[in-house]
Amino acid sequence: MSTEIKKFSACVPNCWMNCRLYAHVRDGKLVQTSAAPFPDPSYNRICLRGLSHPQRVNSKERILHPMKRVGKRGENKFEQISWDEAIDILSTNLNRVREKYGSKAVAFIPWSGSYAAINGGMPGAIKRFANIFEGTVVVDGVDFGMPTGMSQVVANMAGGMASLFLGPEPKDLSYAKTLIFWGTNITDSQVHNWHFVLDAMENGAKLICIDPRYSETAAKSHEWIRIRPGSDSVLALSMIQVIIEENLIDSDYCIRHTVAPFLVRQDNGLFLRQSDIDGSDQAGYVVVDSESGEIEPVESVARPELLGTFDVKLHNGNTLQVKTALQMLKDEADKYKPDEAERITTVPAEKIREIARIYATNTPSTIYPGFGIDRWDNADQVGRGIATLGVITGQIGKKGASPLGTMGQSAIQYTISDAVMGPWTSPSGTQAELLNFVLLQQAILTGKVDMWEPKDPGNPLAGPTAKTPVSKDWPIKGLILTTGNVVSNHAEQKVTIEEMFSEEKLDFICCIDMFMTDTARQADLFLPCTSWFENDDIVGGLHPYVMRMEKAIEPMGESKGDWEIFKLLAQKMGYGKYFMGEAKDQIEGILDVLGNLFGDRKEEILKEFREKGIARLSDPHSVPFADGVFYTRTGRAEFYSEGVATVFPKTMPALQLPVNEGHNPLPHFEPPAEAWFDNPLIKKYPLALSTLHTKWRVHTTFYDVAVLREIDPEPVVYLNRRESEKRGLKDGDYVRVFNDRGHCVVRLVVDDAINDGGAAIPKGWQRHQFKEGGYQELTKNHINTVHYGMSFFDALVEVEKWKG
Ligand SMILES: Nc1nc2c(c(=O)[nH]1)N[C@H]1C(S)=C(S)[C@@H](COP(=O)(O)OP(=O)(O)OC[C@H]3O[C@@H](n4cnc5c(=O)[nH]c(N)nc54)[C@H](O)[C@@H]3O)O[C@H]1N2
Ligand SMILES: Nc1nc2c(c(=O)[nH]1)N[C@H]1C(S)=C(S)[C@@H](COP(=O)(O)OP(=O)(O)OC[C@H]3O[C@@H](n4cnc5c(=O)[nH]c(N)nc54)[C@H](O)[C@@H]3O)O[C@H]1N2
Ligand SMILES: [Mo]
């Protein structure tokens, strides 16, 4: 009988969980995966997808040889070639594009398919190569709408991607007394966090779920708040209104850690300064002392006025009206008193009052925001409203209290920025330019992008140079794609395939993957990569640990890890000295960069990692923002902001104009770009389409794994009974979902969980798995120049019986 060996590995797709696994190997073959222990056993976990790896790794669909296109682009006709020929084709094309258009015309596109630091995309061999080559790296663009708004208030993205989604660790959920799931379906999309929620429930926590759909998470909650899609910022403002009106704010917190008592000049929207009063050069902020009624520097007043409108005498003798920042917020929120908010959101006024009171008083309270509220053109305002709820009630910086859910803790997320900019990813000292994903389409189609230009690139707080984005030349002519399936996951699929990936627009496309994905089919050159079990690597996750992934099996067929592929290319192109050794030789270099982010703890982390192959990064007793200090311009939580409030990733450097140049300083409501009840288009296309993140896949990863397809065999659309009957449709019918942008044909599931006026398609299929088309044809690449996030759900469709 053959013996089994067990190696430590990890499951690292973009579900954020990055579970530690054992790879069980017999006769050199991966035969089983099982949960491996974390030092804190409450993080031990595995899911169905994690258990299905042997079927994915050993799949007959895997492509195990380099291939070059022989038919027309997209025709899916390829011929096997040698690695020598493949690298020769690739280097020739890179040189050709660089000579003709400059090195920036080659876009390196790692997306989210692997969190592994060396072979994956975060930061990955691809970024290291791109920095040496000085190409373009395409980043950000998804999952940025709602977090951008949050960061305007609490700067949780301060330092750029370095602390992207800085938030408490998942275990801290168990301390909450109120948990609001807002536009997230955590039972499917972060199932591994659910047991912490159950712990909170056992301790008596109240669960509230805000979703237009009776989601799996709604079904497990005490309260389901059914909301009109795209109207969440109105609900947030209305809850803020109730909380201020009923004096449920945390006054001490507001005074010490927010801009609440600051005085806002009614002439220009800026905060009143000491210099405005006495003509001195003191730029410090001032407040009204509630005891003396005098205007004094904020540091010297124990009990400043939090609400009110005042006339102040300026040093030049003029009188000026000012309001406290909290008063400004109240005035905005008063537009959405619960009765008015009911009209817009459809949430009953009394329910709004009830959840506002529970949130503010049954504490500690956590809001767990998800990405159902992110995939909208107005997503930033939802994030801003939610973060504001957290800070005015003081529900931040304590165990169990966070308006940011638990979206932090990803160790490798830390390395993204530092390593992109830092020593590991940039060994030559040169850098690629970062292009936002949302702008990729514009760059390829027009050779230009509309971007904010920072006044001072080294200091994003300095703001933008102009009131509107400026058009910059940015031709893109060649693509190298790894760890993503852009054709499947980028909005507006027909434009992606027919225009962006056309031979007219792109001279050259190389895709590195394990499978013939939608994107691989459009490639000129396909390079087969290994699975996560065929390499050494290092990874973090939505848990506080960084861990080693051990090579468990040899690369299958002729496949190679991304490190080895870029090493071959580097050697061919004369950059060999930057790609020395094997992937495992890079672990120390990455650890070093990572360790630097943890200051005093660095040596302890490195020692623990070297001994055990896993190390805890964050201190278990610490909670982000416990000190009430924020990386905003004022150092306080800014629900009212004068201008650029936070330091953002390079791809959206000048997020906000100064208030006196048109920036809206407060959380506010803007209607969605398309999927909204007063858009005339709704007559033609009456259904708002959500493309959900399902537990049977992670995006398109696991798209063809037998055990998962047994449960979820084909793409479907969900409609409720009323909407189905209106259209003469029955459960099981094949239906055509369409709009002016495109269509797909899928099976109908009649499901009363779906709201009237809504439709939902679980995402993650490749085009060949549909009867016709694909759901991604239906979405629109809205370019929002504040948050630069793709607004996938902001799309209207109609459904009819398929005549095929
Ligand atoms: N198994 C699995 N896990 C995943 C992923 C995956 O593909 N598979 N993807 C990962 C990634 S990258 C992400 S970004 C996350 C996403 O995971 P989630 O944050 O859970 O996001 P979604 O599934 O897109 O949508 C969540 C909910 O938002 C609701 N919704 C739709 N529109 C609105 C609205 O206007 N308002 C409100 N309040 N709710 C709305 C939907 O009905 C849905 O129930 O999951 C991660 N986890
Ligand atoms: N309509 C709609 N579209 C969406 C969304 C939505 O809600 N609705 N959500 C968006 C979101 S939030 C996200 S994050 C994106 C995710 O979009 P993508 O990042 O494109 O995600 P995947 O489909 O998982 O593609 C990952 C690919 O990486 C490959 N891969 C895995 N490991 C490796 C490796 O080591 N090396 C290489 N070279 N390749 C590897 C996998 O085989 C897979 O083909 O989708 C976005 N698209
Ligand atoms: Mo995502």
Tab-separated table of C-alpha atoms in Angstrom, residues 343-636:
chain	number	residue	atom	x	y	z
A	343	ARG	CA	-41.152	56.787	0.507
A	344	ILE	CA	-37.711	56.306	-1.029
A	345	THR	CA	-36.469	53.103	0.605
A	346	THR	CA	-39.858	51.374	1.183
A	347	VAL	CA	-38.682	50.573	4.738
A	348	PRO	CA	-41.523	51.435	7.157
A	349	ALA	CA	-40.782	54.631	9.139
A	350	GLU	CA	-41.335	52.871	12.455
A	351	LYS	CA	-38.808	50.162	11.481
A	352	ILE	CA	-36.224	52.827	10.698
A	353	ARG	CA	-36.679	54.365	14.147
A	354	GLU	CA	-36.551	50.941	15.781
A	355	ILE	CA	-33.286	49.820	14.175
A	356	ALA	CA	-31.671	53.218	14.754
A	357	ARG	CA	-32.497	52.942	18.461
A	358	ILE	CA	-31.291	49.352	18.709
A	359	TYR	CA	-28.060	50.228	16.928
A	360	ALA	CA	-27.316	53.171	19.204
A	361	THR	CA	-28.354	51.647	22.514
A	362	ASN	CA	-27.965	47.861	22.399
A	363	THR	CA	-24.186	48.113	22.305
A	364	PRO	CA	-21.476	47.236	21.389
A	365	SER	CA	-22.838	47.352	17.845
A	366	THR	CA	-21.213	46.191	14.675
A	367	ILE	CA	-22.277	46.953	11.144
A	368	TYR	CA	-21.018	44.281	8.783
A	369	PRO	CA	-21.235	46.009	5.426
A	370	GLY	CA	-20.996	43.930	2.274
A	371	PHE	CA	-20.673	44.469	-1.397
A	372	GLY	CA	-24.353	44.463	-2.331
A	373	ILE	CA	-24.214	48.159	-1.419
A	374	ASP	CA	-20.882	48.608	-3.145
A	375	ARG	CA	-21.830	47.709	-6.704
A	376	TRP	CA	-23.660	50.986	-7.280
A	377	ASP	CA	-22.719	54.328	-8.712
A	378	ASN	CA	-23.787	55.926	-5.392
A	379	ALA	CA	-21.951	53.339	-3.251
A	380	ASP	CA	-19.518	55.791	-1.676
A	381	GLN	CA	-22.374	57.677	-0.018
A	382	VAL	CA	-23.653	54.456	1.558
A	383	GLY	CA	-20.207	53.794	2.999
A	384	ARG	CA	-19.993	57.352	4.227
A	385	GLY	CA	-23.386	57.089	5.921
A	386	ILE	CA	-22.524	53.795	7.597
A	387	ALA	CA	-19.180	55.047	8.914
A	388	THR	CA	-20.947	58.164	10.187
A	389	LEU	CA	-23.430	56.029	12.109
A	390	GLY	CA	-20.463	54.314	13.748
A	391	VAL	CA	-18.646	57.453	14.821
A	392	ILE	CA	-21.553	59.564	16.088
A	393	THR	CA	-22.588	56.695	18.352
A	394	GLY	CA	-18.994	55.914	19.371
A	395	GLN	CA	-19.371	52.400	18.006
A	396	ILE	CA	-15.822	52.041	16.765
A	397	GLY	CA	-12.491	51.095	18.278
A	398	LYS	CA	-13.910	48.736	20.900
A	399	LYS	CA	-14.293	44.960	20.861
A	400	GLY	CA	-17.605	44.232	19.156
A	401	ALA	CA	-18.042	47.808	17.941
A	402	SER	CA	-17.195	48.567	14.322
A	403	PRO	CA	-19.001	50.109	11.374
A	404	LEU	CA	-16.469	48.413	9.103
A	405	GLY	CA	-17.392	44.801	9.734
A	406	THR	CA	-14.214	42.793	9.877
A	407	MET	CA	-12.774	43.741	6.559
A	408	GLY	CA	-9.244	43.919	7.753
A	409	GLN	CA	-6.617	41.530	8.833
A	410	SER	CA	-5.437	40.435	5.464
A	411	ALA	CA	-1.754	40.115	6.015
A	412	ILE	CA	-0.940	39.995	2.377
A	413	GLN	CA	-3.127	42.978	1.737
A	414	TYR	CA	-0.509	44.789	3.763
A	415	THR	CA	2.175	43.625	1.445
A	416	ILE	CA	0.247	44.708	-1.628
A	417	SER	CA	1.116	48.301	-1.325
A	418	ASP	CA	4.333	48.031	0.475
A	419	ALA	CA	5.594	45.394	-1.816
A	420	VAL	CA	4.279	47.053	-4.958
A	421	MET	CA	6.182	50.134	-3.983
A	422	GLY	CA	8.715	48.475	-1.799
A	423	PRO	CA	11.838	46.446	-1.999
A	424	TRP	CA	10.452	43.010	-2.838
A	425	THR	CA	8.327	43.978	-5.822
A	426	SER	CA	10.645	46.614	-7.072
A	427	PRO	CA	14.123	45.084	-6.970
A	428	SER	CA	15.382	47.292	-9.794
A	429	GLY	CA	14.111	50.474	-8.178
A	430	THR	CA	11.937	51.195	-11.215
A	431	GLN	CA	8.143	51.112	-11.088
A	432	ALA	CA	5.170	50.366	-13.236
A	433	GLU	CA	2.364	52.920	-13.457
A	434	LEU	CA	-0.880	51.921	-11.765
A	435	LEU	CA	-4.067	52.124	-13.831
A	436	ASN	CA	-7.488	51.672	-12.288
A	437	PHE	CA	-9.487	48.714	-13.647
A	438	VAL	CA	-12.478	50.927	-14.360
A	439	LEU	CA	-10.328	52.936	-16.768
A	440	LEU	CA	-8.860	49.957	-18.636
A	441	GLN	CA	-11.684	49.966	-21.174
A	442	GLN	CA	-11.213	53.668	-21.855
A	443	ALA	CA	-7.448	53.273	-22.178
A	444	ILE	CA	-7.684	50.398	-24.661
A	445	LEU	CA	-10.498	51.904	-26.724
A	446	THR	CA	-9.297	55.515	-26.871
A	447	GLY	CA	-5.635	55.512	-25.863
A	448	LYS	CA	-6.502	58.067	-23.190
A	449	VAL	CA	-7.839	58.052	-19.639
A	450	ASP	CA	-9.647	60.679	-17.601
A	451	MET	CA	-7.768	60.916	-14.337
A	452	TRP	CA	-7.400	63.283	-11.456
A	453	GLU	CA	-3.929	64.702	-11.342
A	454	PRO	CA	-2.651	65.185	-7.817
A	455	LYS	CA	-1.168	68.576	-7.001
A	456	ASP	CA	1.624	66.801	-5.247
A	457	PRO	CA	1.949	63.061	-5.963
A	458	GLY	CA	3.863	62.585	-2.731
A	459	ASN	CA	1.083	64.106	-0.684
A	460	PRO	CA	-2.446	63.089	-1.642
A	461	LEU	CA	-3.800	65.411	1.056
A	462	ALA	CA	-2.756	68.268	-1.197
A	463	GLY	CA	-5.724	67.499	-3.435
A	464	PRO	CA	-6.276	67.556	-7.170
A	465	THR	CA	-5.071	70.155	-9.616
A	466	ALA	CA	-8.340	70.624	-11.448
A	467	LYS	CA	-12.096	70.499	-10.897
A	468	THR	CA	-12.548	67.813	-13.510
A	469	PRO	CA	-10.363	64.847	-14.348
A	470	VAL	CA	-7.880	65.588	-17.070
A	471	SER	CA	-7.438	63.476	-20.165
A	472	LYS	CA	-4.071	61.722	-20.220
A	473	ASP	CA	-2.514	59.719	-23.054
A	474	TRP	CA	-2.345	56.091	-22.031
A	475	PRO	CA	-2.309	53.703	-24.966
A	476	ILE	CA	-2.517	50.013	-24.058
A	477	LYS	CA	-1.483	47.582	-26.789
A	478	GLY	CA	-0.442	44.370	-25.076
A	479	LEU	CA	-1.841	42.444	-22.116
A	480	ILE	CA	-0.361	39.889	-19.758
A	481	LEU	CA	-3.129	38.426	-17.638
A	482	THR	CA	-2.677	36.257	-14.552
A	483	THR	CA	-4.843	35.301	-11.556
A	484	GLY	CA	-8.029	36.673	-13.059
A	485	ASN	CA	-10.697	36.134	-15.623
A	486	VAL	CA	-11.162	39.631	-16.952
A	487	VAL	CA	-13.490	38.750	-19.821
A	488	SER	CA	-15.831	37.055	-17.385
A	489	ASN	CA	-15.605	39.501	-14.480
A	490	HIS	CA	-15.242	42.926	-16.085
A	491	ALA	CA	-18.504	44.773	-16.724
A	492	GLU	CA	-19.907	45.101	-20.252
A	493	GLN	CA	-18.730	41.785	-21.640
A	494	LYS	CA	-19.658	42.387	-25.262
A	495	VAL	CA	-17.516	45.510	-25.345
A	496	THR	CA	-14.729	43.563	-23.643
A	497	ILE	CA	-14.764	40.797	-26.226
A	498	GLU	CA	-15.764	42.628	-29.398
A	499	GLU	CA	-13.896	45.880	-28.858
A	500	MET	CA	-11.318	45.784	-26.074
A	501	PHE	CA	-9.900	42.363	-26.922
A	502	SER	CA	-10.196	42.893	-30.697
A	503	GLU	CA	-7.201	42.523	-32.996
A	504	GLU	CA	-7.702	46.126	-33.987
A	505	LYS	CA	-7.203	47.418	-30.441
A	506	LEU	CA	-4.736	44.978	-28.916
A	507	ASP	CA	-1.596	43.751	-30.665
A	508	PHE	CA	-0.985	41.000	-28.202
A	509	ILE	CA	-2.685	39.069	-25.385
A	510	CYS	CA	-1.020	36.495	-23.140
A	511	CYS	CA	-3.050	34.658	-20.498
A	512	ILE	CA	-1.568	32.557	-17.715
A	513	ASP	CA	-4.080	30.195	-16.119
A	514	MET	CA	-4.854	26.556	-15.363
A	515	PHE	CA	-7.993	26.459	-17.501
A	516	MET	CA	-9.391	27.664	-20.830
A	517	THR	CA	-11.350	30.475	-19.222
A	518	ASP	CA	-13.356	33.127	-21.093
A	519	THR	CA	-10.220	35.257	-20.982
A	520	ALA	CA	-7.841	32.494	-22.064
A	521	ARG	CA	-10.000	31.922	-25.133
A	522	GLN	CA	-9.242	35.480	-26.291
A	523	ALA	CA	-5.490	35.046	-25.887
A	524	ASP	CA	-2.796	34.759	-28.536
A	525	LEU	CA	-0.594	32.870	-26.129
A	526	PHE	CA	-1.699	30.612	-23.270
A	527	LEU	CA	0.772	29.625	-20.559
A	528	PRO	CA	-0.247	26.852	-18.143
A	529	CYS	CA	0.266	27.681	-14.469
A	530	THR	CA	0.382	25.305	-11.550
A	531	SER	CA	-2.221	24.917	-8.836
A	532	TRP	CA	-1.605	26.198	-5.305
A	533	PHE	CA	-0.429	22.742	-4.249
A	534	GLU	CA	2.432	22.671	-6.734
A	535	ASN	CA	4.459	25.593	-5.339
A	536	ASP	CA	6.021	27.012	-2.228
A	537	ASP	CA	4.458	30.286	-1.202
A	538	ILE	CA	3.318	32.521	1.638
A	539	VAL	CA	-0.135	33.976	2.265
A	540	GLY	CA	-2.306	35.958	4.691
A	541	GLY	CA	-6.101	36.097	4.803
A	542	LEU	CA	-9.224	37.303	6.558
A	543	HIS	CA	-7.683	36.140	9.807
A	544	PRO	CA	-4.711	37.517	11.683
A	545	TYR	CA	-2.147	35.017	10.367
A	546	VAL	CA	0.526	34.787	7.741
A	547	MET	CA	1.361	31.236	6.757
A	548	ARG	CA	3.533	29.105	4.586
A	549	MET	CA	2.176	27.070	1.694
A	550	GLU	CA	4.359	24.005	1.140
A	551	LYS	CA	4.824	22.458	-2.256
A	552	ALA	CA	2.880	19.191	-1.961
A	553	ILE	CA	3.094	17.798	-5.485
A	554	GLU	CA	5.269	18.359	-8.540
A	555	PRO	CA	3.918	20.691	-11.260
A	556	MET	CA	1.518	18.709	-13.408
A	557	GLY	CA	2.301	18.210	-17.092
A	558	GLU	CA	4.404	21.068	-18.341
A	559	SER	CA	2.724	23.628	-16.067
A	560	LYS	CA	4.877	26.090	-14.121
A	561	GLY	CA	4.352	28.388	-11.169
A	562	ASP	CA	4.029	32.095	-12.027
A	563	TRP	CA	7.399	32.751	-10.377
A	564	GLU	CA	9.079	30.271	-12.744
A	565	ILE	CA	7.246	31.687	-15.765
A	566	PHE	CA	8.271	35.281	-15.079
A	567	LYS	CA	11.761	34.063	-14.238
A	568	LEU	CA	12.076	32.469	-17.696
A	569	LEU	CA	10.822	35.667	-19.287
A	570	ALA	CA	13.167	37.789	-17.176
A	571	GLN	CA	16.145	35.637	-18.157
A	572	LYS	CA	15.219	35.934	-21.818
A	573	MET	CA	14.861	39.701	-21.595
A	574	GLY	CA	18.010	40.369	-19.615
A	575	TYR	CA	16.460	40.849	-16.166
A	576	GLY	CA	17.600	37.470	-14.862
A	577	LYS	CA	19.427	38.936	-11.885
A	578	TYR	CA	16.108	40.046	-10.411
A	579	PHE	CA	14.621	36.562	-10.573
A	580	MET	CA	17.200	34.395	-8.842
A	581	GLY	CA	16.402	31.103	-7.156
A	582	GLU	CA	13.090	29.367	-6.641
A	583	ALA	CA	9.815	30.642	-5.241
A	584	LYS	CA	10.692	29.378	-1.774
A	585	ASP	CA	13.822	31.530	-1.765
A	586	GLN	CA	11.560	34.590	-1.921
A	587	ILE	CA	9.718	33.874	1.320
A	588	GLU	CA	12.265	35.603	3.548
A	589	GLY	CA	12.252	38.712	1.379
A	590	ILE	CA	8.473	39.011	1.564
A	591	LEU	CA	8.450	38.337	5.313
A	592	ASP	CA	10.962	41.092	5.783
A	593	VAL	CA	8.761	43.648	4.024
A	594	LEU	CA	5.728	42.400	5.916
A	595	GLY	CA	7.491	42.383	9.271
A	596	ASN	CA	8.501	46.016	8.875
A	597	LEU	CA	4.842	46.963	9.042
A	598	PHE	CA	4.596	45.546	12.534
A	599	GLY	CA	7.399	47.528	14.130
A	600	ASP	CA	8.457	46.068	17.451
A	601	ARG	CA	6.719	42.790	16.739
A	602	LYS	CA	8.809	42.098	13.638
A	603	GLU	CA	11.413	39.787	15.172
A	604	GLU	CA	8.795	37.873	17.137
A	605	ILE	CA	6.719	37.368	13.958
A	606	LEU	CA	9.687	36.218	11.918
A	607	LYS	CA	10.816	33.804	14.625
A	608	GLU	CA	7.360	32.305	15.013
A	609	PHE	CA	6.977	31.923	11.264
A	610	ARG	CA	10.333	30.229	10.827
A	611	GLU	CA	9.597	27.790	13.650
A	612	LYS	CA	5.957	26.986	12.956
A	613	GLY	CA	5.254	28.018	9.369
A	614	ILE	CA	2.519	30.309	10.661
A	615	ALA	CA	2.604	33.522	12.676
A	616	ARG	CA	0.095	35.897	14.117
A	617	LEU	CA	0.500	39.445	12.843
A	618	SER	CA	-1.852	41.703	14.782
A	619	ASP	CA	-1.938	41.830	18.552
A	620	PRO	CA	-5.057	39.926	19.727
A	621	HIS	CA	-5.889	42.601	22.281
A	622	SER	CA	-5.691	45.493	19.895
A	623	VAL	CA	-8.620	46.973	18.017
A	624	PRO	CA	-8.103	49.401	15.136
A	625	PHE	CA	-8.962	52.996	16.067
A	626	ALA	CA	-9.007	52.227	19.818
A	627	ASP	CA	-7.170	55.501	20.423
A	628	GLY	CA	-9.788	57.492	18.515
A	629	VAL	CA	-7.125	58.923	16.230
A	630	PHE	CA	-7.815	58.888	12.504
A	631	TYR	CA	-5.484	59.531	9.580
A	632	THR	CA	-7.692	62.298	8.278
A	633	ARG	CA	-6.659	65.876	7.760
A	634	THR	CA	-8.106	66.856	11.157
A	635	GLY	CA	-7.015	63.666	12.945
A	636	ARG	CA	-10.697	63.143	13.802
